[in-house]
C-alpha cells in the first residue's frame, strides 16, 4: 500500500505549533501577528483562496487585514496600498493574491512589497536568498511540499527528482529547495520532449503543470514518490460555468492509475493545498517574531 502524504493532518499539527507560538509571544510583543491579503478584481478561485486564508488566520490568532479592490484599479493606486501596508507596524506579512488582471505589472508590484514582510516569498530578494541558501520567507507551496516530505520521512538527499513546471510561484523555487536538500533535480516544462521517459527516471516526482490528469501510469516508475501540486475544479454540469459545491477537485496526476505502483503520493484535495495556507501563516508568524524581537521558535518549519 502506498503512503498517502496527508497535508490536511500535517497542516493542523503545524497550525497548533503556530498558535502556541502566538500565545506565548503576544504579551511581550503587545500585539498579534498581522497578515495583509490584497485581492484585485473578482477572479472566483482567488476569492475562494482568500477566504481560506482569512479563516486560517482567525483559527490561530493572526490578525487579518484584507483589502479587496476593483478590477480596473490603476497600478499607482495599488502601489500606494502596498506602501501603506509596508509602513503599518501591525502588519508582518503582505500577500498579493495572484493572478492579477492583465493591465497590472505583476513584477513591479511584487518588488514593491517590503522583502521583510513578503509572506509569499516571491520578492526577488527572497528568491535570491533561496538561491544562496540564506534564511528568509519561502514560497509557500514548495515550502509546504518540503514539510510534507520531511514529515513522512522521505529521504531527499541523493534522490533523482523531476519537477514538472517552471513557474516562479511553484516549479522554480521547488527545484531550488530540492537541490538545497541534495537531490539531483531536473525541471520539465511545456517544451520538454518525451515527458514520460524523463519522469520515469524520477525517484521523486513533483507535478505543477496546471494540466488536469497530465500524469498517468506511463509517467512513473515503481516505488516513485509523487507530489501533485495541481488543483482543478471539474464542473459536475459542464454547461453551468458557475462553481458549485458538487464540483469535483482533481490534480495534474491520475491517482487511480498510479496508486498501486508508487511508494507514496499526495492526494487532491488534502495534500499540498492545505500546506500552502499553513506555510503562509508560518512565514507571517516567523516575520512577527523577528519584528517584535521574540525568539525565532518556528523558523525550522521553513526550508
Ligand atoms: P503556471 O504558472 O501555469 O505554470 C505551469 C508550468 O507547467 C509552466 O512552467 C509550463 O511550462 C508547465 N507545463 C504546462 N503544460 C505542460 C506539459 N504538458 N508538460 C510539461 N510541463 C508543462 O502554473 P503554477 O502557478 O505553477 O501552478 C501549477 C498548478 O499548481 C496549477 O494547477 C495551480 O492551480 C496549482 N497550484 C496549487 C497550489 C496549491 O496550494 N495546491 C498552489 C499554487 C498552484 P512553460 O513554462 O513552458 O509554459
Short mmCIF file of C-alpha atoms and ligand atoms in Angstrom, two decimals:
data_model
loop_
_atom_site.label_atom_id
_atom_site.label_comp_id
_atom_site.label_asym_id
_atom_site.label_seq_id
_atom_site.Cartn_x
_atom_site.Cartn_y
_atom_site.Cartn_z
CA UNK A 1 0.00 0.00 0.00
CA UNK A 2 1.41 3.43 -0.85
CA UNK A 3 1.94 6.02 1.83
CA UNK A 4 -0.57 8.86 1.47
CA UNK A 5 1.04 12.25 2.11
CA UNK A 6 -1.67 13.75 4.27
CA UNK A 7 -1.35 17.53 4.06
CA UNK A 8 -4.56 18.22 5.93
CA UNK A 9 -3.34 16.46 9.07
CA UNK A 10 0.14 17.98 8.94
CA UNK A 11 -1.32 21.45 8.36
CA UNK A 12 -3.38 21.05 11.54
CA UNK A 13 -0.30 19.96 13.51
CA UNK A 14 1.72 22.94 12.30
CA UNK A 15 -1.15 25.34 12.96
CA UNK A 16 -1.14 24.17 16.57
CA UNK A 17 2.58 24.96 16.86
CA UNK A 18 1.98 28.40 15.34
CA UNK A 19 -0.96 29.07 17.64
CA UNK A 20 1.17 28.19 20.67
CA UNK A 21 3.98 30.46 19.43
CA UNK A 22 1.49 33.32 19.11
CA UNK A 23 0.04 32.71 22.57
CA UNK A 24 3.44 32.62 24.23
CA UNK A 25 4.78 35.71 22.39
CA UNK A 26 1.75 38.03 22.33
CA UNK A 27 2.27 39.51 25.79
CA UNK A 28 5.85 40.60 25.11
CA UNK A 29 5.01 41.68 21.55
CA UNK A 30 1.93 43.52 22.78
CA UNK A 31 0.11 42.65 19.56
CA UNK A 32 -0.75 39.59 17.46
CA UNK A 33 0.90 38.86 14.10
CA UNK A 34 -0.78 40.65 11.18
CA UNK A 35 -1.26 39.44 7.61
CA UNK A 36 -2.47 41.76 4.84
CA UNK A 37 -4.08 39.97 1.90
CA UNK A 38 -4.62 42.11 -1.17
CA UNK A 39 -7.10 40.86 -3.77
CA UNK A 40 -7.68 42.60 -7.11
CA UNK A 41 -10.84 42.00 -9.14
CA UNK A 42 -13.31 39.16 -9.00
CA UNK A 43 -11.48 36.02 -10.09
CA UNK A 44 -13.67 33.37 -8.35
CA UNK A 45 -10.80 30.99 -7.50
CA UNK A 46 -8.89 33.87 -5.87
CA UNK A 47 -12.00 34.64 -3.81
CA UNK A 48 -12.04 31.05 -2.51
CA UNK A 49 -8.30 31.11 -1.67
CA UNK A 50 -8.52 34.49 0.11
CA UNK A 51 -11.42 33.17 2.13
CA UNK A 52 -9.39 30.09 3.21
CA UNK A 53 -6.51 32.34 4.22
CA UNK A 54 -8.71 34.63 6.32
CA UNK A 55 -10.29 31.65 8.07
CA UNK A 56 -6.86 30.17 8.78
CA UNK A 57 -5.70 33.49 10.29
CA UNK A 58 -8.74 33.52 12.58
CA UNK A 59 -8.14 29.91 13.68
CA UNK A 60 -4.65 30.55 15.01
CA UNK A 61 -4.85 34.18 16.16
CA UNK A 62 -3.27 36.08 13.26
CA UNK A 63 -4.95 39.45 12.64
CA UNK A 64 -6.10 39.63 9.04
CA UNK A 65 -6.06 42.92 7.11
CA UNK A 66 -7.96 42.01 3.94
CA UNK A 67 -8.25 44.51 1.13
CA UNK A 68 -10.34 43.81 -1.97
CA UNK A 69 -10.00 46.35 -4.76
CA UNK A 70 -11.75 46.73 -8.10
CA UNK A 71 -10.51 45.03 -11.27
CA UNK A 72 -9.64 48.27 -13.10
CA UNK A 73 -7.55 49.81 -10.32
CA UNK A 74 -4.51 51.75 -11.54
CA UNK A 75 -1.02 50.43 -10.84
CA UNK A 76 -0.10 53.61 -8.91
CA UNK A 77 -3.08 53.19 -6.61
CA UNK A 78 -2.14 49.59 -5.84
CA UNK A 79 1.47 50.60 -5.19
CA UNK A 80 0.18 53.14 -2.65
CA UNK A 81 -1.85 50.48 -0.85
CA UNK A 82 1.20 48.21 -0.68
CA UNK A 83 3.27 51.14 0.64
CA UNK A 84 0.73 51.71 3.41
CA UNK A 85 0.98 48.02 4.40
CA UNK A 86 4.79 48.26 4.27
CA UNK A 87 4.63 51.12 6.79
CA UNK A 88 1.93 49.67 9.05
CA UNK A 89 3.60 48.38 12.24
CA UNK A 90 0.75 45.93 12.82
CA UNK A 91 1.36 44.17 9.51
CA UNK A 92 4.07 41.48 9.47
CA UNK A 93 3.19 39.77 6.20
CA UNK A 94 1.79 41.03 2.89
CA UNK A 95 0.33 38.77 0.24
CA UNK A 96 -0.72 39.90 -3.21
CA UNK A 97 -3.21 37.32 -4.45
CA UNK A 98 -2.29 36.13 -7.97
CA UNK A 99 -3.24 36.08 -10.81
CA UNK A 100 -3.66 39.80 -11.42
CA UNK A 101 -5.70 41.47 -14.20
CA UNK A 102 -3.57 41.74 -17.34
CA UNK A 103 -3.14 45.55 -17.24
CA UNK A 104 -1.14 45.32 -14.00
CA UNK A 105 2.59 44.65 -13.92
CA UNK A 106 2.97 41.73 -11.50
CA UNK A 107 6.76 42.05 -11.24
CA UNK A 108 6.77 45.68 -10.17
CA UNK A 109 4.02 45.07 -7.61
CA UNK A 110 5.83 42.09 -6.08
CA UNK A 111 9.03 44.16 -5.97
CA UNK A 112 7.24 46.95 -4.10
CA UNK A 113 6.45 44.67 -1.13
CA UNK A 114 8.93 45.15 1.73
CA UNK A 115 11.08 41.97 1.42
CA UNK A 116 10.91 41.67 5.19
CA UNK A 117 7.08 41.40 5.01
CA UNK A 118 6.98 39.16 1.95
CA UNK A 119 4.60 36.45 3.20
CA UNK A 120 4.60 34.61 -0.14
CA UNK A 121 8.39 34.60 -0.59
CA UNK A 122 8.12 35.94 -4.15
CA UNK A 123 10.13 39.18 -3.81
CA UNK A 124 13.29 38.96 -5.99
CA UNK A 125 15.43 39.47 -2.87
CA UNK A 126 13.85 36.46 -1.17
CA UNK A 127 14.14 34.34 -4.31
CA UNK A 128 17.82 35.38 -4.32
CA UNK A 129 18.13 34.31 -0.68
CA UNK A 130 16.69 30.93 -1.66
CA UNK A 131 19.29 30.55 -4.42
CA UNK A 132 22.06 31.45 -1.95
CA UNK A 133 20.73 29.19 0.80
CA UNK A 134 20.11 32.14 3.15
CA UNK A 135 17.19 32.24 5.56
CA UNK A 136 14.15 34.27 4.53
CA UNK A 137 10.46 33.98 3.70
CA UNK A 138 9.97 31.00 1.38
CA UNK A 139 7.46 30.46 -1.43
CA UNK A 140 4.56 28.83 0.36
CA UNK A 141 3.60 25.93 -1.93
CA UNK A 142 7.09 24.44 -2.39
CA UNK A 143 7.81 25.07 1.30
CA UNK A 144 4.66 23.07 2.07
CA UNK A 145 5.84 20.22 -0.18
CA UNK A 146 9.20 20.12 1.65
CA UNK A 147 7.44 19.95 5.03
CA UNK A 148 5.19 17.15 3.76
CA UNK A 149 8.18 15.10 2.56
CA UNK A 150 10.07 15.67 5.80
CA UNK A 151 7.11 14.70 7.98
CA UNK A 152 6.71 11.46 6.02
CA UNK A 153 10.44 10.71 6.40
CA UNK A 154 11.03 10.67 2.67
CA UNK A 155 14.75 10.94 2.05
CA UNK A 156 15.60 13.62 -0.49
CA UNK A 157 19.40 13.51 -0.39
CA UNK A 158 20.83 11.60 -3.33
CA UNK A 159 17.43 11.11 -4.96
CA UNK A 160 16.71 11.81 -8.61
CA UNK A 161 13.95 14.43 -8.55
CA UNK A 162 11.93 15.68 -11.51
CA UNK A 163 9.82 18.84 -11.18
CA UNK A 164 7.21 19.32 -13.91
CA UNK A 165 6.62 23.08 -14.24
CA UNK A 166 8.97 26.06 -14.03
CA UNK A 167 6.78 28.89 -12.74
CA UNK A 168 8.17 31.40 -10.26
CA UNK A 169 5.28 30.54 -7.95
CA UNK A 170 5.92 26.78 -7.75
CA UNK A 171 8.26 24.96 -10.16
CA UNK A 172 11.43 27.06 -9.91
CA UNK A 173 11.51 27.51 -6.11
CA UNK A 174 10.54 23.83 -5.74
CA UNK A 175 13.56 22.77 -7.80
CA UNK A 176 15.84 25.03 -5.75
CA UNK A 177 14.55 23.69 -2.44
CA UNK A 178 15.01 20.07 -3.57
CA UNK A 179 18.51 20.85 -4.81
CA UNK A 180 19.35 22.53 -1.49
CA UNK A 181 18.26 19.28 0.17
CA UNK A 182 20.79 17.46 -2.06
CA UNK A 183 18.51 15.88 -4.64
CA UNK A 184 19.67 15.79 -8.26
CA UNK A 185 16.97 17.84 -9.94
CA UNK A 186 15.65 18.08 -13.50
CA UNK A 187 12.97 20.62 -14.42
CA UNK A 188 10.47 19.79 -17.18
CA UNK A 189 8.18 22.28 -18.95
CA UNK A 190 5.80 22.56 -21.87
CA UNK A 191 8.60 22.26 -24.44
CA UNK A 192 10.15 19.16 -22.85
CA UNK A 193 10.31 16.31 -25.35
CA UNK A 194 9.10 12.86 -24.33
CA UNK A 195 7.96 13.75 -20.81
CA UNK A 196 7.12 10.14 -19.82
CA UNK A 197 10.68 8.88 -20.40
CA UNK A 198 12.04 11.73 -18.26
CA UNK A 199 9.56 11.40 -15.41
CA UNK A 200 10.05 7.61 -15.32
CA UNK A 201 13.63 8.28 -14.20
CA UNK A 202 12.41 10.08 -11.08
CA UNK A 203 12.56 8.69 -7.54
CA UNK A 204 10.66 11.82 -6.57
CA UNK A 205 8.24 13.48 -8.97
CA UNK A 206 6.65 16.88 -8.21
CA UNK A 207 4.00 17.87 -10.72
CA UNK A 208 2.99 21.54 -11.04
CA UNK A 209 1.95 21.87 -14.68
CA UNK A 210 -1.60 23.08 -14.16
CA UNK A 211 -2.93 20.44 -16.59
CA UNK A 212 -5.62 18.13 -15.23
CA UNK A 213 -4.71 14.42 -15.39
CA UNK A 214 -1.45 15.03 -17.28
CA UNK A 215 0.49 12.31 -15.45
CA UNK A 216 -0.56 8.66 -15.63
CA UNK A 217 0.91 5.20 -15.18
CA UNK A 218 3.29 5.55 -18.14
CA UNK A 219 4.96 8.52 -16.45
CA UNK A 220 6.02 6.90 -13.18
CA UNK A 221 8.41 4.15 -12.18
CA UNK A 222 7.66 1.63 -9.44
CA UNK A 223 8.23 2.99 -5.93
CA UNK A 224 8.38 6.61 -7.02
CA UNK A 225 7.13 9.31 -4.62
CA UNK A 226 4.62 11.55 -6.42
CA UNK A 227 3.60 15.00 -5.20
CA UNK A 228 0.66 16.51 -7.07
CA UNK A 229 0.56 20.30 -6.79
CA UNK A 230 -2.09 20.82 -9.47
CA UNK A 231 -5.59 21.68 -8.44
CA UNK A 232 -8.56 21.87 -10.80
CA UNK A 233 -12.27 22.14 -10.33
CA UNK A 234 -14.18 19.84 -12.67
CA UNK A 235 -17.76 21.07 -13.02
CA UNK A 236 -20.42 18.39 -12.48
CA UNK A 237 -22.50 20.25 -15.05
CA UNK A 238 -20.17 21.42 -17.86
CA UNK A 239 -22.92 23.68 -19.24
CA UNK A 240 -23.04 25.65 -16.00
CA UNK A 241 -19.77 27.57 -15.67
CA UNK A 242 -20.53 28.82 -12.15
CA UNK A 243 -18.74 26.88 -9.42
CA UNK A 244 -20.93 24.68 -7.25
CA UNK A 245 -20.21 22.68 -4.10
CA UNK A 246 -20.84 19.47 -6.05
CA UNK A 247 -17.91 20.15 -8.42
CA UNK A 248 -15.06 17.67 -8.06
CA UNK A 249 -11.44 18.60 -7.49
CA UNK A 250 -8.62 16.85 -9.31
CA UNK A 251 -4.90 17.35 -9.70
CA UNK A 252 -2.36 17.01 -12.51
CA UNK A 253 -1.95 13.29 -11.72
CA UNK A 254 -4.34 10.41 -12.44
CA UNK A 255 -4.07 8.95 -8.97
CA UNK A 256 -6.28 5.96 -9.81
CA UNK A 257 -3.70 4.87 -12.41
CA UNK A 258 -0.61 5.19 -10.23
CA UNK A 259 -1.73 4.44 -6.67
CA UNK A 260 -0.89 0.73 -6.85
CA UNK A 261 2.50 1.38 -8.35
CA UNK A 262 4.10 4.17 -6.34
CA UNK A 263 5.62 4.29 -2.85
CA UNK A 264 3.76 7.45 -1.80
CA UNK A 265 1.55 10.16 -3.26
CA UNK A 266 -0.19 13.35 -2.19
CA UNK A 267 -3.97 13.38 -2.71
CA UNK A 268 -6.06 16.19 -4.21
CA UNK A 269 -7.75 17.58 -2.20
CA UNK A 270 -6.00 17.19 1.15
CA UNK A 271 -2.36 17.10 0.02
CA UNK A 272 -0.42 20.20 -0.97
CA UNK A 273 -3.34 22.68 -0.82
CA UNK A 274 -3.72 22.87 2.99
CA UNK A 275 0.07 23.02 3.36
CA UNK A 276 0.27 26.15 1.18
CA UNK A 277 -2.01 28.09 3.51
CA UNK A 278 -0.17 26.83 6.58
CA UNK A 279 3.22 27.89 5.23
CA UNK A 280 1.79 31.36 4.56
CA UNK A 281 0.90 31.51 8.26
CA UNK A 282 4.36 30.17 9.17
CA UNK A 283 6.05 32.92 7.14
CA UNK A 284 3.85 35.53 8.86
CA UNK A 285 4.47 34.25 12.39
CA UNK A 286 8.20 33.99 11.68
CA UNK A 287 8.23 37.64 10.48
CA UNK A 288 6.25 38.71 13.56
CA UNK A 289 8.73 37.05 15.91
CA UNK A 290 11.53 38.82 14.06
CA UNK A 291 9.80 42.23 14.00
CA UNK A 292 8.94 42.04 17.72
CA UNK A 293 12.37 40.81 18.84
CA UNK A 294 10.98 37.46 20.02
CA UNK A 295 12.95 34.20 19.94
CA UNK A 296 12.64 32.68 16.46
CA UNK A 297 11.00 29.43 17.52
CA UNK A 298 9.34 28.38 14.28
CA UNK A 299 11.93 29.18 11.60
CA UNK A 300 12.89 25.47 11.46
CA UNK A 301 9.47 24.86 9.82
CA UNK A 302 10.62 26.83 6.76
CA UNK A 303 13.07 25.14 4.36
P1 LIG B 1 1.73 28.04 -14.32
O1 LIG B 1 2.29 29.37 -13.96
O2 LIG B 1 0.68 27.94 -15.36
O3 LIG B 1 2.97 27.11 -14.75
C1 LIG B 1 2.77 25.84 -15.27
C2 LIG B 1 4.10 25.25 -15.66
O4 LIG B 1 3.86 23.95 -16.17
C3 LIG B 1 4.83 26.03 -16.76
O5 LIG B 1 6.20 26.10 -16.46
C4 LIG B 1 4.57 25.20 -18.03
O6 LIG B 1 5.65 25.24 -18.94
C5 LIG B 1 4.48 23.80 -17.46
N1 LIG B 1 3.64 22.95 -18.29
C6 LIG B 1 2.44 23.23 -18.81
N2 LIG B 1 2.00 22.20 -19.56
C7 LIG B 1 2.95 21.25 -19.51
C8 LIG B 1 3.08 19.96 -20.09
N3 LIG B 1 2.14 19.45 -20.88
N4 LIG B 1 4.20 19.27 -19.84
C9 LIG B 1 5.17 19.78 -19.04
N5 LIG B 1 5.10 20.99 -18.45
C10 LIG B 1 4.00 21.72 -18.69
O7 LIG B 1 1.13 27.31 -13.04
P2 LIG B 1 1.58 27.38 -11.48
O8 LIG B 1 1.18 28.65 -10.90
O9 LIG B 1 2.99 26.92 -11.34
O10 LIG B 1 0.61 26.26 -10.88
C11 LIG B 1 0.65 24.92 -11.35
C12 LIG B 1 -0.55 24.16 -10.80
O11 LIG B 1 -0.46 24.15 -9.40
C13 LIG B 1 -1.91 24.79 -11.12
O12 LIG B 1 -2.87 23.74 -11.26
C14 LIG B 1 -2.23 25.58 -9.88
O13 LIG B 1 -3.64 25.75 -9.70
C15 LIG B 1 -1.65 24.69 -8.83
N6 LIG B 1 -1.29 25.36 -7.60
C16 LIG B 1 -1.70 24.75 -6.47
C17 LIG B 1 -1.36 25.28 -5.27
C18 LIG B 1 -1.80 24.56 -4.04
O14 LIG B 1 -1.77 25.15 -2.98
N7 LIG B 1 -2.17 23.28 -4.15
C19 LIG B 1 -0.63 26.47 -5.19
C20 LIG B 1 -0.18 27.07 -6.37
C21 LIG B 1 -0.52 26.49 -7.58
P3 LIG B 1 6.11 26.60 -19.71
O15 LIG B 1 6.95 27.35 -18.70
O16 LIG B 1 6.91 26.11 -20.86
O17 LIG B 1 4.86 27.31 -20.09
#
